[in-house]
mmCIF file of C-alpha atoms in Angstrom:
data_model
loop_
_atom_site.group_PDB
_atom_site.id
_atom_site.type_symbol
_atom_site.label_atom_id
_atom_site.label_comp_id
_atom_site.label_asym_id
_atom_site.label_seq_id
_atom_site.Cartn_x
_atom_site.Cartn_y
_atom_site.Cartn_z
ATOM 1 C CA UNK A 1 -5.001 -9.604 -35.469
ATOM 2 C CA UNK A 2 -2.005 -9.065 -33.891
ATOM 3 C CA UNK A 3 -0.647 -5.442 -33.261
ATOM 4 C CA UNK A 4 2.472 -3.193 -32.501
ATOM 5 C CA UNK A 5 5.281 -5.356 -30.713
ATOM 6 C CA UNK A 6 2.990 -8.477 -31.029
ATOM 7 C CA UNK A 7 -0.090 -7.415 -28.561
ATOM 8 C CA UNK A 8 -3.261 -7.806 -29.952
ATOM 9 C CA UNK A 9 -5.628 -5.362 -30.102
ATOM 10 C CA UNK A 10 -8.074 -6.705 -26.884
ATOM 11 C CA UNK A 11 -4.936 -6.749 -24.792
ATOM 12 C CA UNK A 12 -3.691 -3.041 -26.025
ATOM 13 C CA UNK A 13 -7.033 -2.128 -25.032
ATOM 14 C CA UNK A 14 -7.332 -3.595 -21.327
ATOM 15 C CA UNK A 15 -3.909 -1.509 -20.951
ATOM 16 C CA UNK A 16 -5.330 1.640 -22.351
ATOM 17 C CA UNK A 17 -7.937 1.071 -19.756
ATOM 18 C CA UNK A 18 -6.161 -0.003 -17.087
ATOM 19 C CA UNK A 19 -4.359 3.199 -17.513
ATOM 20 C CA UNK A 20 -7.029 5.472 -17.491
ATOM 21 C CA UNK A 21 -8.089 3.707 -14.346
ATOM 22 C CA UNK A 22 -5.187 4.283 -12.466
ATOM 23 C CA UNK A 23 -4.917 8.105 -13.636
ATOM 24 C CA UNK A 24 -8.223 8.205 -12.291
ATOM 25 C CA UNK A 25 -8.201 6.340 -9.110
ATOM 26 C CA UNK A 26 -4.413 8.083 -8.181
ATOM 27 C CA UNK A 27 -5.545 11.548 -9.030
ATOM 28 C CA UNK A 28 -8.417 11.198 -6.529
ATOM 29 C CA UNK A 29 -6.093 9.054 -4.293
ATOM 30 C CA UNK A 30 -3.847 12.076 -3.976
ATOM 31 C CA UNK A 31 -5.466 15.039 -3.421
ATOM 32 C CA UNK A 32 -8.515 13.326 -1.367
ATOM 33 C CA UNK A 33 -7.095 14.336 1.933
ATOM 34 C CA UNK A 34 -5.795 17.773 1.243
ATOM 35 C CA UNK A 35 -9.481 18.076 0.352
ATOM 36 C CA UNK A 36 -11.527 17.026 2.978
ATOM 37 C CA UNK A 37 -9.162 19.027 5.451
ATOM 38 C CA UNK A 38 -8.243 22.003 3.457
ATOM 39 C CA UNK A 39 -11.945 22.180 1.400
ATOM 40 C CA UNK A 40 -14.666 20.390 3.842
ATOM 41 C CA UNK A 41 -12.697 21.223 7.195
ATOM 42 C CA UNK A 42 -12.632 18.086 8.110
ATOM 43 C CA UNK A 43 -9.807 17.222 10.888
ATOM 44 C CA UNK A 44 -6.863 15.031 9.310
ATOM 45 C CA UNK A 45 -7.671 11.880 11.496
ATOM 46 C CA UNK A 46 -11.403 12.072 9.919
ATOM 47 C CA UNK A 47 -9.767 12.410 6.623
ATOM 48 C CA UNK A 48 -7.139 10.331 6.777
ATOM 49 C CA UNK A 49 -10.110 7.136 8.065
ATOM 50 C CA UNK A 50 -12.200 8.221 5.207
ATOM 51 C CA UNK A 51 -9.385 8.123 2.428
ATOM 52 C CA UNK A 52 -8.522 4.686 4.149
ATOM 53 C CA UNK A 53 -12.023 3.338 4.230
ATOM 54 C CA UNK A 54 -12.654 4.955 0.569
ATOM 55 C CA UNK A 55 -9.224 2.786 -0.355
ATOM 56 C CA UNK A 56 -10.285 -0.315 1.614
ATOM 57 C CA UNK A 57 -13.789 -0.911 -0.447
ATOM 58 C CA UNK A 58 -12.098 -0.576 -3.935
ATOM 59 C CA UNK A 59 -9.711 -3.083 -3.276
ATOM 60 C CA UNK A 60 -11.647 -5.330 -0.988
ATOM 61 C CA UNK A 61 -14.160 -5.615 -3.486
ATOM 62 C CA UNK A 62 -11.593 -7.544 -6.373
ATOM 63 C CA UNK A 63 -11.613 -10.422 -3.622
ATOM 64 C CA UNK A 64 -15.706 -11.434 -3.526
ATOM 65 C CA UNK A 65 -15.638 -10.998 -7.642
ATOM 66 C CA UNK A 66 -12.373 -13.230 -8.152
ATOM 67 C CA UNK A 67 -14.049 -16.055 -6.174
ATOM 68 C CA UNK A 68 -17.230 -15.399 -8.020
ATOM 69 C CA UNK A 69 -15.584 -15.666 -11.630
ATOM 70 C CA UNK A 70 -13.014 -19.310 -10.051
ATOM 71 C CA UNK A 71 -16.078 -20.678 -8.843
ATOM 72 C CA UNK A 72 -19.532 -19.356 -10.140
ATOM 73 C CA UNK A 73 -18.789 -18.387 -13.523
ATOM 74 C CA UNK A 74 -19.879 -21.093 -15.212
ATOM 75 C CA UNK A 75 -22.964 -21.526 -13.699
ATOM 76 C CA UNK A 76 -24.617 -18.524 -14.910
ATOM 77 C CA UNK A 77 -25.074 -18.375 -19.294
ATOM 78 C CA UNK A 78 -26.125 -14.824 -19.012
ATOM 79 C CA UNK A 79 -25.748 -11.727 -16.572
ATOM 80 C CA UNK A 80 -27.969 -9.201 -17.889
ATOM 81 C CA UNK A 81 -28.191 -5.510 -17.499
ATOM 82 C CA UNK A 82 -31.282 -5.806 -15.134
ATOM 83 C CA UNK A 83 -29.461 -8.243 -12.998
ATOM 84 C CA UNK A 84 -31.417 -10.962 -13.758
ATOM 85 C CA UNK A 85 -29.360 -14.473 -13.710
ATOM 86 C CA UNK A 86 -29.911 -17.338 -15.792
ATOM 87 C CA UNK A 87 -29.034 -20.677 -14.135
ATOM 88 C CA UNK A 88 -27.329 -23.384 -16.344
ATOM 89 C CA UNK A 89 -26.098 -25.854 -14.352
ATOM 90 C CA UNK A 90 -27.805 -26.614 -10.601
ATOM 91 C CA UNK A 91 -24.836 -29.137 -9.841
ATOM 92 C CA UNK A 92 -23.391 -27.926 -6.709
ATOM 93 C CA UNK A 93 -19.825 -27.271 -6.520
ATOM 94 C CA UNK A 94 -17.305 -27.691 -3.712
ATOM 95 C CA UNK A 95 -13.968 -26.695 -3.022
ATOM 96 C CA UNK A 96 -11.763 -29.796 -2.608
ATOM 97 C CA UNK A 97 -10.120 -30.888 0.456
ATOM 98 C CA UNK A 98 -6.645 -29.894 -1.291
ATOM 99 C CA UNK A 99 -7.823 -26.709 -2.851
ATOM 100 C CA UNK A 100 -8.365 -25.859 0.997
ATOM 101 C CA UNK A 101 -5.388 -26.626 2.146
ATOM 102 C CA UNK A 102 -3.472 -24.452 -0.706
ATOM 103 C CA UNK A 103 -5.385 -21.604 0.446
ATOM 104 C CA UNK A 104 -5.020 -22.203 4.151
ATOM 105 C CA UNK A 105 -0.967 -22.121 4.245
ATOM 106 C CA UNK A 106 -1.234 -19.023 2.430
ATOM 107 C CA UNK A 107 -3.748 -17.423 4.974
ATOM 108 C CA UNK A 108 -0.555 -16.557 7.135
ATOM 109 C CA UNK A 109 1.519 -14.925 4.629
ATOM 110 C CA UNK A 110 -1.348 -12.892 3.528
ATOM 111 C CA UNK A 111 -2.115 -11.608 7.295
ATOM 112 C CA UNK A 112 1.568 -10.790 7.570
ATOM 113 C CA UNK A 113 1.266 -8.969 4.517
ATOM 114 C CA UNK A 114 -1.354 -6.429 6.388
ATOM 115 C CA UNK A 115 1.341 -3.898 8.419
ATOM 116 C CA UNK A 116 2.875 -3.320 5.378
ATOM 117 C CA UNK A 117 -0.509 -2.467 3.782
ATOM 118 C CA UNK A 118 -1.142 -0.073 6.649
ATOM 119 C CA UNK A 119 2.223 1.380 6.042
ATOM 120 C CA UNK A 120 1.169 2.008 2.405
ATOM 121 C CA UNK A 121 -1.697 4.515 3.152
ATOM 122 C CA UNK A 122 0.599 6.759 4.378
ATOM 123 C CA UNK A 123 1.996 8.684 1.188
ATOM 124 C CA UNK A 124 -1.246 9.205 0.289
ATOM 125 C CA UNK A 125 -2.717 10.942 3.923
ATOM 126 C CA UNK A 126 -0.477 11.489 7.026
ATOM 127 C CA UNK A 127 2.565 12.540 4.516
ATOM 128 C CA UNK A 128 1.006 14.672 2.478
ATOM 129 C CA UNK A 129 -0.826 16.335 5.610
ATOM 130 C CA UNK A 130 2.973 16.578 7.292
ATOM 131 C CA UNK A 131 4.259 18.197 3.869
ATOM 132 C CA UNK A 132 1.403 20.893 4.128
ATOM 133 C CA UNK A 133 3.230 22.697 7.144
ATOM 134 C CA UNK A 134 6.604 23.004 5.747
ATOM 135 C CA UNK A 135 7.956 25.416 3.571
ATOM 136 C CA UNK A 136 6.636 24.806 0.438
ATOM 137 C CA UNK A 137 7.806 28.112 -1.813
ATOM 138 C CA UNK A 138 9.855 27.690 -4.864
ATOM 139 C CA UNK A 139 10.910 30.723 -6.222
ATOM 140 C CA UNK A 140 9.228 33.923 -5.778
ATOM 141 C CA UNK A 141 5.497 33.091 -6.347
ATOM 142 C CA UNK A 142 5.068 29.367 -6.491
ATOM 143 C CA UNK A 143 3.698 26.815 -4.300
ATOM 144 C CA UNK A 144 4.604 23.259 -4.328
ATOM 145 C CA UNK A 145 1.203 21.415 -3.696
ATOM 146 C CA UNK A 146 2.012 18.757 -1.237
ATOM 147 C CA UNK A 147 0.167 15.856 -2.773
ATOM 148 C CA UNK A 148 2.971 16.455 -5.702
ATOM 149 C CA UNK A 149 5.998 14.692 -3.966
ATOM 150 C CA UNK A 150 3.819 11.661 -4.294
ATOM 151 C CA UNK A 151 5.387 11.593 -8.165
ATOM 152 C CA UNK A 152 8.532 10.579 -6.359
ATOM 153 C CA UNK A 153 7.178 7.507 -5.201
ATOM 154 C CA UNK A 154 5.785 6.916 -8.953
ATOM 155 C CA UNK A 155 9.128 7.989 -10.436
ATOM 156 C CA UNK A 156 10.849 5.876 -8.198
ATOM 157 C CA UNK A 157 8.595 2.742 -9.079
ATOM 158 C CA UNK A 158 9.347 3.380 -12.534
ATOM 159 C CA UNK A 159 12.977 3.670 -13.036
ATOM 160 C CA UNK A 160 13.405 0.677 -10.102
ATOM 161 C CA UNK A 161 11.575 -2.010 -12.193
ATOM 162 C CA UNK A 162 14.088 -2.005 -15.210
ATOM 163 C CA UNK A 163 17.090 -1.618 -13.328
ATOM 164 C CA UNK A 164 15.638 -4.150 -11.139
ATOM 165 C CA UNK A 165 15.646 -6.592 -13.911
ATOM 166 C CA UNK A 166 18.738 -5.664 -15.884
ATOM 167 C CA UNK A 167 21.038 -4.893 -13.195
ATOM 168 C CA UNK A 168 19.948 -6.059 -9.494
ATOM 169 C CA UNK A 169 18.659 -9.405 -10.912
ATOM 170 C CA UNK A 170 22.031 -10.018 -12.562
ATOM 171 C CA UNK A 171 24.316 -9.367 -9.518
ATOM 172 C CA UNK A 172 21.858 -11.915 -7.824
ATOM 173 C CA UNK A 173 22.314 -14.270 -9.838
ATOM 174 C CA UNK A 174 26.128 -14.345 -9.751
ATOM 175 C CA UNK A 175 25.838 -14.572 -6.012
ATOM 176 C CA UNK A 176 23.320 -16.959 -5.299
ATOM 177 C CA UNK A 177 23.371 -19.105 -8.174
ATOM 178 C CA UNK A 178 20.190 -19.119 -9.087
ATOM 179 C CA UNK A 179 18.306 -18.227 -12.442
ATOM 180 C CA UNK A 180 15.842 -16.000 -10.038
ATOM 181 C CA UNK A 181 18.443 -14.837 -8.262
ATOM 182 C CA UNK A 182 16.512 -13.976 -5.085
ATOM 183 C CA UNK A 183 13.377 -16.452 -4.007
ATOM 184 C CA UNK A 184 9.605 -14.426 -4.425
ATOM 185 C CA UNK A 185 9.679 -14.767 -0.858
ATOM 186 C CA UNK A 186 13.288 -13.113 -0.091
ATOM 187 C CA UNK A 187 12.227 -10.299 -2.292
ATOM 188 C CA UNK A 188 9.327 -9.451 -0.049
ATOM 189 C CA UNK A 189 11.213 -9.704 2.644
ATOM 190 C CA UNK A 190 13.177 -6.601 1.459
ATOM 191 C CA UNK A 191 10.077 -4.798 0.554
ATOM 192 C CA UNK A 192 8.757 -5.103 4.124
ATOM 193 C CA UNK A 193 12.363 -3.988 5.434
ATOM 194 C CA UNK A 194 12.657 -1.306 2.830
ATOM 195 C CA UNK A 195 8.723 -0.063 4.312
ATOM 196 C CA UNK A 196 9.816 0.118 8.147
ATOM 197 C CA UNK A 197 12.932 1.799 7.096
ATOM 198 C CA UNK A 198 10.618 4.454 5.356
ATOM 199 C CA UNK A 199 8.712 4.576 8.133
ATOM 200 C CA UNK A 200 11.438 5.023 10.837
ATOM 201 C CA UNK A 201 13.198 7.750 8.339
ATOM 202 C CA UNK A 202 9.735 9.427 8.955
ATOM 203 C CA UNK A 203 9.349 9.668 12.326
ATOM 204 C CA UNK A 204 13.024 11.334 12.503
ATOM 205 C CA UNK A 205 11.795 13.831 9.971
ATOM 206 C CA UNK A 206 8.584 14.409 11.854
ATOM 207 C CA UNK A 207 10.675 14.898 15.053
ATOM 208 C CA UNK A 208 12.374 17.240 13.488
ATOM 209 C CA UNK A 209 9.807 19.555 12.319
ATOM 210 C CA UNK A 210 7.978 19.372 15.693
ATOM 211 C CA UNK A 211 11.215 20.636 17.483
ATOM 212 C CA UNK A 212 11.700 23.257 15.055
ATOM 213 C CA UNK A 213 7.685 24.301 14.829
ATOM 214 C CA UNK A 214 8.083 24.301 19.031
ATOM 215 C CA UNK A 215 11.460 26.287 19.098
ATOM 216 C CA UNK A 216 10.461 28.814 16.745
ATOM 217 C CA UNK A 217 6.391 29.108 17.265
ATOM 218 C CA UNK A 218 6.464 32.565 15.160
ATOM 219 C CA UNK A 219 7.756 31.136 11.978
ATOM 220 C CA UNK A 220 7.145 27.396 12.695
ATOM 221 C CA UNK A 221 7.563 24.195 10.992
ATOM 222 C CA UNK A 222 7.669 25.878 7.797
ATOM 223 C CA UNK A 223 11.271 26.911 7.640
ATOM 224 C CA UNK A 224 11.506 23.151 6.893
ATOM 225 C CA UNK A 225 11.570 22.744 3.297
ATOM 226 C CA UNK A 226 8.914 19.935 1.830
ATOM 227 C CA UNK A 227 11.904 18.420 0.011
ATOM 228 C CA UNK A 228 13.079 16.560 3.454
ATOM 229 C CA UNK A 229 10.244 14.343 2.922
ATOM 230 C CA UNK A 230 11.800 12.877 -0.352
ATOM 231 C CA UNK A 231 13.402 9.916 0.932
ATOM 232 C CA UNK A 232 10.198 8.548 2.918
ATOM 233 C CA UNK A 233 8.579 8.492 -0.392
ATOM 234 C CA UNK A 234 11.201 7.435 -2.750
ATOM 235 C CA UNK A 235 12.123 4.268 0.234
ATOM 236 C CA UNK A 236 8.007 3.723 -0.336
ATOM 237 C CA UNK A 237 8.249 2.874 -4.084
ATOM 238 C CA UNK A 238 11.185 1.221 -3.471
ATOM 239 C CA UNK A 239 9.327 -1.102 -1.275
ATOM 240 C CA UNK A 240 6.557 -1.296 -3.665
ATOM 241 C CA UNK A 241 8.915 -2.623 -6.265
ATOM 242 C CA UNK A 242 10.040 -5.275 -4.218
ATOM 243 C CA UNK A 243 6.900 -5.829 -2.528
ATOM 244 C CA UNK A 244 4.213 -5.569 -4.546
ATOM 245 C CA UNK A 245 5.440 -7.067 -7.502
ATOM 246 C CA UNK A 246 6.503 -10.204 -5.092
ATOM 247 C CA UNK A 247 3.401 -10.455 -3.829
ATOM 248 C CA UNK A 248 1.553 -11.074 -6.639
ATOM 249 C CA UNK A 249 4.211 -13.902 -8.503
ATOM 250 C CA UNK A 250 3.593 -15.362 -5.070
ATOM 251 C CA UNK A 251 -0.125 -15.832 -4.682
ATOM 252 C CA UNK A 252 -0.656 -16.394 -8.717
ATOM 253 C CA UNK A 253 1.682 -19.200 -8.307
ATOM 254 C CA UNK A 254 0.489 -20.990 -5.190
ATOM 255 C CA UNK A 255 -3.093 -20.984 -5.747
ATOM 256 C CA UNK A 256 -4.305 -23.862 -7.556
ATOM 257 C CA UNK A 257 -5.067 -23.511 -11.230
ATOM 258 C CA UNK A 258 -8.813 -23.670 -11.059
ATOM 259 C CA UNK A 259 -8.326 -20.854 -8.399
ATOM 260 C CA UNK A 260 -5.961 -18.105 -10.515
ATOM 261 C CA UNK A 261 -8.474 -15.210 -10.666
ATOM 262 C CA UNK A 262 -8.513 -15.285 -6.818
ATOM 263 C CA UNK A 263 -4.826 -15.720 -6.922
ATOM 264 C CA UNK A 264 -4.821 -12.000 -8.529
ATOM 265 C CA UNK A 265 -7.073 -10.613 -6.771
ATOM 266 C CA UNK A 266 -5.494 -11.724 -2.924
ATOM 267 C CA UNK A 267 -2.589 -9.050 -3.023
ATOM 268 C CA UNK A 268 -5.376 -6.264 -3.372
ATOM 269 C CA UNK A 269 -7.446 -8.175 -0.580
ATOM 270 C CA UNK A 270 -4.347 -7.021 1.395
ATOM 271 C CA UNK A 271 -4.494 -3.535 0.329
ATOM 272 C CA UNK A 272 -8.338 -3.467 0.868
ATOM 273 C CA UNK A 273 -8.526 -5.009 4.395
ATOM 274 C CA UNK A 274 -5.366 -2.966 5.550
ATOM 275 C CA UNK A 275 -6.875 0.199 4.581
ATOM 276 C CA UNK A 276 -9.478 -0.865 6.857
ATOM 277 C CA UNK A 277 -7.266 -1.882 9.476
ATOM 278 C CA UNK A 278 -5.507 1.236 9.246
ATOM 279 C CA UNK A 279 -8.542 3.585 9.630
ATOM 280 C CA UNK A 280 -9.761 1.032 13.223
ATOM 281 C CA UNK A 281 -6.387 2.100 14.205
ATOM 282 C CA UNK A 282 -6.391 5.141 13.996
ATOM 283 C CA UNK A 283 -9.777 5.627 15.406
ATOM 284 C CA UNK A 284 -8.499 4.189 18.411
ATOM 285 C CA UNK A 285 -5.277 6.223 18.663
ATOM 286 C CA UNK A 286 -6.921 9.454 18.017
ATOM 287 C CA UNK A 287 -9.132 8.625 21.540
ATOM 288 C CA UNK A 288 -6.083 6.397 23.055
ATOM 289 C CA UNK A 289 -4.136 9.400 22.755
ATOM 290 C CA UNK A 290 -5.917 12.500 23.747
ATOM 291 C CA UNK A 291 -3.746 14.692 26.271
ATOM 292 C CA UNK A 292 -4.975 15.746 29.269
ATOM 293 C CA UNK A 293 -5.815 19.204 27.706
ATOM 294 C CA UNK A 294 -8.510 16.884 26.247
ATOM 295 C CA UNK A 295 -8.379 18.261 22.749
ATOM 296 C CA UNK A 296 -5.331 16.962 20.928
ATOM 297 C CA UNK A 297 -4.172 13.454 19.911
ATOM 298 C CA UNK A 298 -1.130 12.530 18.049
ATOM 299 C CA UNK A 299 -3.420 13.667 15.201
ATOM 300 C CA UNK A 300 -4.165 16.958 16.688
ATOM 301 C CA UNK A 301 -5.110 19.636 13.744
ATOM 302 C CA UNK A 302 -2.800 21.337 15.581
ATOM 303 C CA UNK A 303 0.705 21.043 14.060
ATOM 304 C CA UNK A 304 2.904 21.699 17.052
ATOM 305 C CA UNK A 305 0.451 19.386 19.078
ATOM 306 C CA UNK A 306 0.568 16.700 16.744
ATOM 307 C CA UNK A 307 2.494 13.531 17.188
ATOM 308 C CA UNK A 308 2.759 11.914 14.176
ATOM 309 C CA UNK A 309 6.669 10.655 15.469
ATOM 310 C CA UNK A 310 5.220 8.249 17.604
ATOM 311 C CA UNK A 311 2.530 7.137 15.099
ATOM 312 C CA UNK A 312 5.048 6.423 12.517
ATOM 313 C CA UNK A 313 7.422 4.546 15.367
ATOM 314 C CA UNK A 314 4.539 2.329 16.222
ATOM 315 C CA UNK A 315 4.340 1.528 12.705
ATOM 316 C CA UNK A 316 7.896 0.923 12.695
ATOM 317 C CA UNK A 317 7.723 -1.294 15.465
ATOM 318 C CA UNK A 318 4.814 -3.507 14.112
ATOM 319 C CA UNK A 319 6.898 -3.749 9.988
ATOM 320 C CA UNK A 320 9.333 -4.557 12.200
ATOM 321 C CA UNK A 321 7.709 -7.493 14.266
ATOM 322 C CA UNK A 322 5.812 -8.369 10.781
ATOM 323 C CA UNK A 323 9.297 -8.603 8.651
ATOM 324 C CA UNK A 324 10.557 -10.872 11.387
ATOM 325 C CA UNK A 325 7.225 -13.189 11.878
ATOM 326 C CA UNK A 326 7.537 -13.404 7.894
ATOM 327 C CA UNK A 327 10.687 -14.278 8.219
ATOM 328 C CA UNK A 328 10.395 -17.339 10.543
ATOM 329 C CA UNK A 329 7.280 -18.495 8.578
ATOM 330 C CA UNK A 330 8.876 -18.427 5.039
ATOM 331 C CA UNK A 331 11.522 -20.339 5.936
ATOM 332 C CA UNK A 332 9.022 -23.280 7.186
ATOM 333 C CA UNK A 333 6.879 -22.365 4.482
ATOM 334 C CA UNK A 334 8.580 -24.776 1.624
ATOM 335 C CA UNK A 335 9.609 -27.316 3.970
#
């Protein structure tokens, strides 16, 4: 039976829980690191490696059951509760030689793919850790919680995606000709710009505060409103929009048929092994980096020790070596 605006009512219901999902998983998301630091004590690189590891298993995990459901689905009549699985066909299966090379040429893109995954985590740790030592009072009695400016990111995400299509696809279009108007792969390529341009507005911002937290050590960093950390996060769902959204037309539709499932499930491969990625790095930074005071790194809890400038530079750096690898490889990539 088909329902409001011609979904049926199976599909209206894998929204509805899709949606409760993400409420879910975000909410947690959010707040996790203002709550091992502020609540368990934990220092913010611990926190920010368990968020990242925490975020690295839930989306690694889509990866192993996608190739499961393309390849072993049909092998199995019945998965039962108690995990016992009932063989119906023995045949083995192969991947084809061609199968193999479809994934292969895609094995670059998707490593490329991994900075900007890194780049990700941070609205969700080392920003909303920075936005916890500025000035956070509006009005006489209340306090902006940190993890809150991540709705600008949402917000952002949400209004982009229908002017996107009504208004930047358009313009496009006149200019280039084409029905698309920009190629899956050229609208990555802003994405990844748009993410080290986030990042680089970052580390000015972060630069800032230290200066100021340094220059005036009785009042600190947090004569710095929270609001100066807007544009980091709404550049960040602007390169979602572009990103994100690319990424997934693009694997979907280069994976062969038989292999769609793990065609959806390789952009959150990318999410999952960056997050891991992301929490090796900073393990090594936060020992790479220890002064010769021997007690703080560029993650120091300390916020006039801390340098998380030259963490988000170094991320800037590698989206920037990562656009321009992509680049050079997407341009062979048809050819």
């Amino acid at each position: 039976m088909v329902s409001f605006k011609g979904l049926g009512k199976s599909c209206i219901m894998v929204i509805v829980v899709a949606g409760v999902e993400k409420f879910t998983f975000k909410g947690i998301q959010s707040n996790l690191v203002t709550y091992l630091t502020e609540v368990m004590k934990m220092s913010t690189s611990t926190a920010v490696k368990i968020v990242n590891i925490w975020f690295g298993v839930s989306y690694s995990l889509p990866i192993i059951a996608a190739f499961l459901a393309d390849y072993f689905s049909d092998r199995y009549s019945t998965l039962t509760i108690s995990g016992v699985l009932y063989v119906s066909d023995s045949e083995e299966q192969q991947m084809p030689i061609e199968e193999k090379k479809s994934l292969v040429r895609l094995i670059p893109i998707w490593g490329m793919l991994l900075v900007f995954s890194i780049v990700l985590q941070q609205p969700v740790t080392f920003f909303t850790k920075q936005g916890l030592g500025m000035k956070r009072n509006f009005g006489s009695g209340f306090v902006i919680p940190s993890a809150s400016l991540q709705g600008a990111k949402s917000i952002t995400i949400i209004l982009l995606v229908p002017v996107y299509d009504k208004i930047v696809t358009p313009i496009f279009r006149f200019i280039t000709r084409s029905k698309k108007g920009i190629t899956v792969m050229q609208r990555m390529g802003v994405g990844l710009f748009l993410s080290a341009l986030a990042m680089a507005i970052a580390a000015v911002i972060e630069t800032q505060r230290l200066n100021i937290s340094r220059r005036e050590p009785n009042t600190g960093s947090d004569q710095m409103n929270i609001f100066w950390l807007l544009p980091q996060y709404i550049i960040m769902g602007m390169s979602e929009v572009f990103t994100i959204v690319g990424m997934q037309e693009f694997f979907y539709s280069e994976v062969p048929t038989k292999l769609k499932t793990l065609g959806m499930a390789l952009p959150t491969g990318v999410f999952g092994v960056g997050s891991f990625l992301s929490a090796i790095l900073i393990s090594i930074l936060d020992k790479a980096t220890i002064g010769r005071d021997g007690k703080h790194s560029w993650f120091s809890d300390d916020e006039k020790e801390s340098h998380l400038d030259k963490y988000y530079w170094l991320l800037t750096v590698l989206s920037a070596v990562s656009l321009v690898c992509f680049a050079v490889y997407s341009r062979k990539f048809y050819h």
